[in-house]
Amino acid sequence: MNLKSLARDTAIYGLSSIVGRFLNYLLVPLYTYKIAAESGGYGIVTNLYAYTALLLALLTFGMETTLFRFSNKDGEDSRSVYGTVLKMVGGVSLLFLVTVLLLLGPIASAMGYASHPEYVGCMAAIVALDAFQAIMFSKLRLDGKPLKFMGLKFAFIIPNILLNLFIFYAMPAMFAAHPWVERLYVSFDSGVGLIFFANLACTALVTIGFIPELRGLGQRFDRGLARRMLAYTWPLLLLSLVGILNQVADKILFPHLMPGSEGMVQLGIYGACVKIAMIVALLTQAFRYAYEPIVFNGSRDKNSPETLADGMKYFIIFALLGFLAVMVYMPVLRNFIQPAYREGLGVVPIVMMAEVFMGIFFNLSFWYKLSDQTWWGALISAAGAAVMIAVNVLLVPHIGYWACAWGGFAGYGTAMTLSWLIGRRRYPVPYDFRAILPFVLLAAVIFAAISLPSRLGAEVSPWLQMLGGTVLLGGYGGLVFREIKKK
């Protein structure tokens, strides 16, 4: 395994993903300080973006992974593969958008947005564009162009942040001089609905940067190739859908399990607090962007199982480092959300550990992708999603958003365990548990040390807590450095 290449690309993809998400994360204090918790406005944002995540998985239908697999497969023309995938996803996305716009009224009513169907139409346009762009972003990863990948990500992020600042700071300042601006602002739930239109404008802007990649539409559509790819990808579609369900089903179901304004208020609190936990998800995403092309490009190599073993080890080590860093510096990070939302911060370690489980599951998933047994992934993910949904349905009416956190923990934990148990028989990988276990145990000890004072009700200065945590974190980092030097 080319560890230097993996580290370099992970750093670049991580810069676009982690720094980019961090800049977007700066919108969380903007939203929580400008959108009152009791209004439920942030619950609307959380709910609609959950739908877009699920629909994006549906519209890409596993074609990102399929593009990697078939572009490196013997006997396949990589240009024809890309052109065929781009046309398939583009066609499906266009059909989806037209259908939603034609049936906008009934769909918006069913989702609970009868008074604002424009929110649903706007989000449909966003997800259609995002799905189309996802294939072109995958092409950049396949071609080893992380810098352009990063540039286009920032081409969305920076204008989006500026537009949101305009919505919540500039527009209210214009009310006195321009009453129509105030009427517009109020009509969109005090600026909440304008968030979606800003997103759509920035997503459309990014498409301009893909002009070279759009030439793939000029490639001949290969029907035989399309059939072969669909045979490979349909289990990945199920895998992707149930995987996303594990992430967003709680946010989609919550208003139905706890109807009324209280449901949207609690969903807003949960949605704001889990943003802090997303740091671990960002690490997983950055690792995936760099790691997936390496694995598939080396899938003909007899040493591929060793590559998977190395990837798992380093993922767990660094994911736990991210987990600990968030917990150590929570006294600072908690200030990113308005005090009225902070009652939900207790779910953060649970959600972060669920994200670690998801990352481990992603690393485990290569055994069925490389052996073309992707239907196993669909079955395993479905089992995890069923557990997660069951926990939410049973517990949300009783413990509110805490059920969402524990549901994700149980769902990802189930998928991770099943994938390991089945994979060890069908595609044995020599995972280095002896090297991984000390890091897991040390992380558990550090987490206990950080959490113990508050659980005992002891008053500890946040600065003293962070100082002690930093020392412990430094010890963990030293072990990480020593492990890397072994390579």
Coordinates of N, CA and C in Angstrom, one line a residue, residues 25 45 66 92 113 117 156 189 191-192 200 234-235 270 292 329 369 408 425 429 437 458 465:
Y25 N -19.9 24.7 8.8 CA -20.3 24.5 10.2 C -20.4 25.9 10.9
V45 N -35.0 23.0 8.5 CA -33.7 22.9 7.8 C -33.2 21.4 8.0
T66 N -19.6 2.2 -8.9 CA -19.6 1.5 -10.2 C -18.6 2.1 -11.2
V92 N -31.8 10.2 -15.1 CA -32.7 9.9 -14.0 C -32.9 11.1 -13.2
Y113 N -45.4 20.3 4.1 CA -45.0 21.6 3.7 C -46.0 22.2 2.7
P117 N -44.8 24.9 -0.7 CA -44.3 23.9 -1.7 C -43.1 24.3 -2.4
F156 N -18.6 26.2 -4.1 CA -20.0 26.2 -3.6 C -20.0 26.8 -2.2
D189 N -40.6 32.1 6.4 CA -40.3 31.7 7.8 C -39.1 32.4 8.4
G191 N -36.6 34.0 7.0 CA -35.3 33.7 6.4 C -35.0 32.3 6.2
V192 N -35.7 31.4 6.9 CA -35.4 29.9 6.9 C -35.5 29.4 5.4
L200 N -29.4 26.4 -3.8 CA -29.6 26.1 -5.2 C -28.8 27.0 -6.1
W234 N -27.2 -2.5 -8.7 CA -28.5 -2.5 -8.0 C -28.4 -2.9 -6.5
P235 N -27.5 -3.8 -6.2 CA -27.3 -4.0 -4.7 C -26.7 -2.8 -4.0
Y270 N -31.6 18.7 18.3 CA -30.8 17.5 17.9 C -30.0 17.8 16.7
E292 N -10.7 4.9 -1.6 CA -11.5 4.1 -2.5 C -10.8 3.9 -3.8
Y329 N -12.1 19.3 23.7 CA -12.3 20.7 23.4 C -13.8 21.1 23.4
K369 N -17.5 -5.7 -2.3 CA -17.4 -4.9 -3.5 C -16.3 -5.5 -4.5
G408 N -28.9 5.3 15.9 CA -27.8 5.3 15.0 C -26.7 4.4 15.5
R425 N -15.4 -15.0 6.6 CA -15.5 -16.3 6.0 C -15.4 -16.3 4.5
V429 N -9.5 -11.1 5.6 CA -8.6 -10.0 5.6 C -7.8 -10.1 6.9
L437 N -6.0 -2.8 19.1 CA -6.6 -2.8 20.4 C -6.0 -1.8 21.4
A458 N -18.8 17.0 39.8 CA -17.7 17.9 40.3 C -17.6 19.1 39.4
Q465 N -9.9 21.5 32.5 CA -10.3 20.3 31.9 C -9.6 20.1 30.5

